[in-house]
mmCIF file of C-alpha atoms in Angstrom:
data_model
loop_
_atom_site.group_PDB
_atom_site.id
_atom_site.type_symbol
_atom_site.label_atom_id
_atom_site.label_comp_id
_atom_site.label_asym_id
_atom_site.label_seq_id
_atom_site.Cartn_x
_atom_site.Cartn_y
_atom_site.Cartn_z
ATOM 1 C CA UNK A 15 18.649 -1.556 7.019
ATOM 2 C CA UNK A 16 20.008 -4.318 4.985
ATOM 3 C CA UNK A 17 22.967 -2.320 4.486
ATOM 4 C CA UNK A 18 23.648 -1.336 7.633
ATOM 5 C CA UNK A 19 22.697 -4.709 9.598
ATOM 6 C CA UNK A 20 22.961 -7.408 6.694
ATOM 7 C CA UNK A 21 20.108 -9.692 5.840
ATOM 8 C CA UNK A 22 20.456 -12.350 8.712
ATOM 9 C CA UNK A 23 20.210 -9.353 11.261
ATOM 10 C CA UNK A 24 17.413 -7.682 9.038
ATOM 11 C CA UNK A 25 15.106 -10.773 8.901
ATOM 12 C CA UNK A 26 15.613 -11.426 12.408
ATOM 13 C CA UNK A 27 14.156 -7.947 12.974
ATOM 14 C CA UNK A 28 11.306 -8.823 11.053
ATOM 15 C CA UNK A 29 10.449 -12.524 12.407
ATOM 16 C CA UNK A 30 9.170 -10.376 15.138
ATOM 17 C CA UNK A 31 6.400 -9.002 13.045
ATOM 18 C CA UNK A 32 2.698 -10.547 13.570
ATOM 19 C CA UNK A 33 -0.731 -9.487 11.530
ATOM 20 C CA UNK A 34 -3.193 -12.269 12.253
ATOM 21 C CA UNK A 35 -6.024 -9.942 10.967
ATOM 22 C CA UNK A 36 -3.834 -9.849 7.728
ATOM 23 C CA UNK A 37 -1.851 -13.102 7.158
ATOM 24 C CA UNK A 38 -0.838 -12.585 3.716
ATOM 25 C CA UNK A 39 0.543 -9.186 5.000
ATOM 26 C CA UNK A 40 2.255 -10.870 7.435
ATOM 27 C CA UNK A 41 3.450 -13.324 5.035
ATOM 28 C CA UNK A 42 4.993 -10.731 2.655
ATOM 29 C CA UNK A 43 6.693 -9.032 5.048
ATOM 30 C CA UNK A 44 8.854 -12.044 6.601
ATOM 31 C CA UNK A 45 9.097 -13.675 3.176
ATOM 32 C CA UNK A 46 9.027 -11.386 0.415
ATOM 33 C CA UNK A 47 9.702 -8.132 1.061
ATOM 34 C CA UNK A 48 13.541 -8.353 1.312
ATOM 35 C CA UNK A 49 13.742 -10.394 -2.004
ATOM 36 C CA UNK A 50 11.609 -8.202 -3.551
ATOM 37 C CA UNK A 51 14.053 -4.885 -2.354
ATOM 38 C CA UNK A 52 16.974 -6.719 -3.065
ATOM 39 C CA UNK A 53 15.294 -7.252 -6.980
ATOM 40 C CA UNK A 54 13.888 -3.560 -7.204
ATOM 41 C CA UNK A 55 10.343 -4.446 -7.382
ATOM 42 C CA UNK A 56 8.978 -2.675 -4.739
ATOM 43 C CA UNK A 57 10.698 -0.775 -1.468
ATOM 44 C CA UNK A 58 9.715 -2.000 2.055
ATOM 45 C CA UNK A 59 9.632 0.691 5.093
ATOM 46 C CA UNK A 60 9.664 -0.411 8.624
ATOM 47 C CA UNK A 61 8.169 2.001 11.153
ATOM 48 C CA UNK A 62 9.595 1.778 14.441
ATOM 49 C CA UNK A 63 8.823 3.501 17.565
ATOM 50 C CA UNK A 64 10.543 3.969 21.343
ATOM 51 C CA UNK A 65 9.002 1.408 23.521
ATOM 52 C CA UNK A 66 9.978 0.631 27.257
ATOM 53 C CA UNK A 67 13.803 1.488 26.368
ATOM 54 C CA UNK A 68 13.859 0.034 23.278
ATOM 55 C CA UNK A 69 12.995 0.197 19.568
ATOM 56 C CA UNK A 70 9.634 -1.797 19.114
ATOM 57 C CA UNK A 71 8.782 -2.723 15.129
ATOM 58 C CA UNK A 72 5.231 -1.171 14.879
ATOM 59 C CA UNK A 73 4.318 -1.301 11.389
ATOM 60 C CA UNK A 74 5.208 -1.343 7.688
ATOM 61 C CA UNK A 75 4.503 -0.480 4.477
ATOM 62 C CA UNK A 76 5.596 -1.093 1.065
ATOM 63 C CA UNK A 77 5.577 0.844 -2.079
ATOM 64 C CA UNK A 78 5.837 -0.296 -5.696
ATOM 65 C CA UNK A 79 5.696 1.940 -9.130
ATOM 66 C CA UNK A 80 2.912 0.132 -11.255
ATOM 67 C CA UNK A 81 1.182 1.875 -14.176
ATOM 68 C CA UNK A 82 -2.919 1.732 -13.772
ATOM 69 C CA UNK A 83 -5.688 1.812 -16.368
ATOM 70 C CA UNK A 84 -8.645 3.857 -14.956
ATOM 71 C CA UNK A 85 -11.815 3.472 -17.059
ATOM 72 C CA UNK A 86 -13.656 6.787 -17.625
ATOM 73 C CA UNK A 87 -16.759 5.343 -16.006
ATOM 74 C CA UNK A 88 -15.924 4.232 -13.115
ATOM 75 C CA UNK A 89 -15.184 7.721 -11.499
ATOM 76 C CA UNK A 90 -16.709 11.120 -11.260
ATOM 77 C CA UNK A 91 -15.946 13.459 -14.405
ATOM 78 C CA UNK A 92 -13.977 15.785 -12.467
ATOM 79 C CA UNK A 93 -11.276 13.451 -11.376
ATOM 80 C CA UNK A 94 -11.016 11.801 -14.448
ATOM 81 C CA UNK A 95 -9.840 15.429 -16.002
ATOM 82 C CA UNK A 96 -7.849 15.600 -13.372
ATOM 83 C CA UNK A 97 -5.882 12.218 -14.485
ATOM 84 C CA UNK A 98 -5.829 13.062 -17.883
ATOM 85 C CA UNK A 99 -2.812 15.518 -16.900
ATOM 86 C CA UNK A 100 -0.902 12.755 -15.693
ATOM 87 C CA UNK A 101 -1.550 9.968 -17.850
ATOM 88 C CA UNK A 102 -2.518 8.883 -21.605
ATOM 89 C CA UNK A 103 -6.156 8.631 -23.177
ATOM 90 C CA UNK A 104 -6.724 5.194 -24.842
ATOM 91 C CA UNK A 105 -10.124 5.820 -26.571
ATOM 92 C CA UNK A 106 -10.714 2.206 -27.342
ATOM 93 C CA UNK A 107 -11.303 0.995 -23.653
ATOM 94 C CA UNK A 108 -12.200 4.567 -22.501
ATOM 95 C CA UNK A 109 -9.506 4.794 -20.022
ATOM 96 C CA UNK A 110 -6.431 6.891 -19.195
ATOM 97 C CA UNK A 111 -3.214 5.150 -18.210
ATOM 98 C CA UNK A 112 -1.348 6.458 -15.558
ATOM 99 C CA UNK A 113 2.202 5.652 -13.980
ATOM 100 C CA UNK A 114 1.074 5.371 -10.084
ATOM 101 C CA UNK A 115 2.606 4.102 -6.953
ATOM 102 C CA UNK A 116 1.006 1.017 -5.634
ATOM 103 C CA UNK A 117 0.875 1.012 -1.576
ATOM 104 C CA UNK A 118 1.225 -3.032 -1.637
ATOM 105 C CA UNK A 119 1.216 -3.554 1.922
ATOM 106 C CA UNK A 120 0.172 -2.056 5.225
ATOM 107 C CA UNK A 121 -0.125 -3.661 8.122
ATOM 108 C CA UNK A 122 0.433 -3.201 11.992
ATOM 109 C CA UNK A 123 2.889 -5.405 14.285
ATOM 110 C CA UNK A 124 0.147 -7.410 16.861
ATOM 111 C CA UNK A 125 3.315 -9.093 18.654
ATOM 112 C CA UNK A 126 3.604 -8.246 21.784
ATOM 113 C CA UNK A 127 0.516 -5.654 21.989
ATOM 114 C CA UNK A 128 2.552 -3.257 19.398
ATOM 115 C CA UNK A 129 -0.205 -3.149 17.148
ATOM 116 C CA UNK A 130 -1.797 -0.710 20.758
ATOM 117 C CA UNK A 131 1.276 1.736 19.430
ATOM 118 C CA UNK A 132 -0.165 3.253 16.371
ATOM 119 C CA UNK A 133 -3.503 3.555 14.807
ATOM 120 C CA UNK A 134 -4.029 2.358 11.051
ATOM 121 C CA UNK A 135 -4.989 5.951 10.299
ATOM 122 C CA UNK A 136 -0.790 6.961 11.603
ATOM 123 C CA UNK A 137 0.404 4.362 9.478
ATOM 124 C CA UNK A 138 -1.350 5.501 6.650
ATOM 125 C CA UNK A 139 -0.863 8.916 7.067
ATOM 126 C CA UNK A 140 3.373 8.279 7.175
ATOM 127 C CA UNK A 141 3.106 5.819 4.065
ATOM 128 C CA UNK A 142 1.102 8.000 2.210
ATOM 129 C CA UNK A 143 3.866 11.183 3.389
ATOM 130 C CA UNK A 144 6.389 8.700 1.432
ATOM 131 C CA UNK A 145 4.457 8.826 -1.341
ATOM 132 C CA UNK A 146 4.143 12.569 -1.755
ATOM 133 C CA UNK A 147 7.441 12.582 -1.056
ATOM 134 C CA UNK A 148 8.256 10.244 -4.055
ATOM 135 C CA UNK A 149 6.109 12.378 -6.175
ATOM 136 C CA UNK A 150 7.354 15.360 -5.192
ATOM 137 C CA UNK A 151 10.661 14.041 -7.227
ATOM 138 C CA UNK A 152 8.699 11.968 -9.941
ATOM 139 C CA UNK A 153 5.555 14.225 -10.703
ATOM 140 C CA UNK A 154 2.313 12.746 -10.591
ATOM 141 C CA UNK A 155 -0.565 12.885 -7.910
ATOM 142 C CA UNK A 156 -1.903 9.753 -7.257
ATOM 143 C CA UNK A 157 -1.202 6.516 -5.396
ATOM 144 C CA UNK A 158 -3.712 3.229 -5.498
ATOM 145 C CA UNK A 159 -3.923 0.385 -3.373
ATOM 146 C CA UNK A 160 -5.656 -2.999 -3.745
ATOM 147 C CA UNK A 161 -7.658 -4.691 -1.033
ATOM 148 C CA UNK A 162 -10.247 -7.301 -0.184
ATOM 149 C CA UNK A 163 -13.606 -7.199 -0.632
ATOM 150 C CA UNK A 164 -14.120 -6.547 3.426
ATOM 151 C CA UNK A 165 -16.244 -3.295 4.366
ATOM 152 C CA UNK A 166 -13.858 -2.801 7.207
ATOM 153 C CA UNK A 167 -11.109 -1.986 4.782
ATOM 154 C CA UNK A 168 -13.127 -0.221 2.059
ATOM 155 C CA UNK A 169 -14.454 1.786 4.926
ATOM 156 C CA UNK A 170 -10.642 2.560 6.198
ATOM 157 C CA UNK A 171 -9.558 3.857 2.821
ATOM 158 C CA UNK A 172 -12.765 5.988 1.396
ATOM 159 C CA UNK A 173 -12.336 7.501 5.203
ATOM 160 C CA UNK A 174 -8.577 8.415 4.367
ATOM 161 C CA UNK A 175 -9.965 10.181 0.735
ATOM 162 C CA UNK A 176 -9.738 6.921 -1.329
ATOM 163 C CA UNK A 177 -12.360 5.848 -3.937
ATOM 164 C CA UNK A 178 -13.162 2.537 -5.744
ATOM 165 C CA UNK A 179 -12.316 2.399 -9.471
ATOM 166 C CA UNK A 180 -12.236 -1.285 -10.484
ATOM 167 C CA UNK A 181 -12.453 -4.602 -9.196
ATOM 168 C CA UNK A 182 -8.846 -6.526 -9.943
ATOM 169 C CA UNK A 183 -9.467 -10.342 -10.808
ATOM 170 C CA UNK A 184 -6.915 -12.352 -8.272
ATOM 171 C CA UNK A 185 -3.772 -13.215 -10.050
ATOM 172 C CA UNK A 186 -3.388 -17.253 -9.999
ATOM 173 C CA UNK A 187 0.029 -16.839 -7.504
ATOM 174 C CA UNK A 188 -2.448 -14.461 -5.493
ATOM 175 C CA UNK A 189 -3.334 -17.453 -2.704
ATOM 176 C CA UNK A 190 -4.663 -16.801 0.718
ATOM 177 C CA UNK A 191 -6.911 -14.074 -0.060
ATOM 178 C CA UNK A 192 -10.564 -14.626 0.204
ATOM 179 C CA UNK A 193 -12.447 -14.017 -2.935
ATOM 180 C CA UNK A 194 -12.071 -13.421 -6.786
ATOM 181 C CA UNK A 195 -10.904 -10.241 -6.984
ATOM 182 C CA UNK A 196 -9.413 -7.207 -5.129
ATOM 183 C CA UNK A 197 -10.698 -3.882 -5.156
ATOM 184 C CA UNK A 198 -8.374 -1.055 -7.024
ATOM 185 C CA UNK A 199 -8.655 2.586 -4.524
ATOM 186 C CA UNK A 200 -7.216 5.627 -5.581
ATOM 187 C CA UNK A 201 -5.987 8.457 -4.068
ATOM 188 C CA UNK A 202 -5.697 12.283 -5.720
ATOM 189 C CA UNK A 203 -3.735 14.377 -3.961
ATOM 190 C CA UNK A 204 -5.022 17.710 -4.343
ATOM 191 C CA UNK A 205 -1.512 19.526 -3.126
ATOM 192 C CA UNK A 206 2.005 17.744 -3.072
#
């Protein structure tokens, strides 16, 4: 988009964007994301959908490649085998290190009732198409994400095939967010 429209045009698109259930998603969105695709860190995707004539900004996402540590312990035998594939044993913490996509952010537009436009399993669902997408290229079958210690959320993602593997202490330049930490949830894809 920033090609095509330039970055004035691009963040004017996104000023648009509310998430009051999610300010720091919010936040990212209308003043990080662009910085952080212009630097490579992670990619941004805007979904947009046809809405009384026009093109209505319903949602987001954004992707990063991160490498994870997931401690033998903290989930079932089977699916650590499973990791081992993709990733290196380090017996001294019991873990296996694994390059994985991070799914940063998700969050839904609320301006102007948008957020009525697409259900947080449909946003999910096309972020996490990305990924398989990505990994269809790259190899690998997982993806992770990190979220707040809020049952709503925790529910949303074991629901959508996620599981809890550690509990992420907040990083000092990590303000806004209630709590110490943020839970780390992991997804295996079972086919690509």
């Amino acid at each position: 988009m920033m090609q095509e429209l330039g970055e004035d045009k691009t963040n004017l698109i996104l000023s648009d964007f509310r998430c009051p259930l999610a300010p720091d998603v919010e936040y990212f969105l209308l003043h990080k994301a662009v910085q952080f695709t212009k630097c490579s860190i992670s990619s941004t995707f805007l979904v947009f959908t046809s809405f009384r004539r026009s093109n209505a900004l319903i949602g987001y996402y954004t992707l990063a490649n991160k490498v994870l540590m997931v401690q033998a312990s903290s989930i079932s035998k089977t699916l650590f085998h499973r990791l081992t594939k993709f990733g290196e044993y380090d017996a001294t913490s019991k873990s296996i290190i694994i390059p994985s996509p991070l799914l940063g952010q998700l969050g839904k537009n609320f301006n102007h009732g948008y957020n009525s436009l697409i259900n947080g399993d449909e946003l999910l669902k096309i972020a996490l198409d990305s990924v398989k997408r990505a990994l269809s290229l790259l190899g690998g079958k997982t993806v992770y994400v990190e979220c707040e210690h809020k049952r709503v959320l925790t529910n949303f993602y074991e629901r959508n095939g996620f599981v809890k593997f550690w509990d992420r202490p907040l990083d000092p330049d990590e303000t806004g967010l209630k709590g110490r930490s943020l839970y780390q949830m992991l997804k295996y894809f079972e086919k690509i």
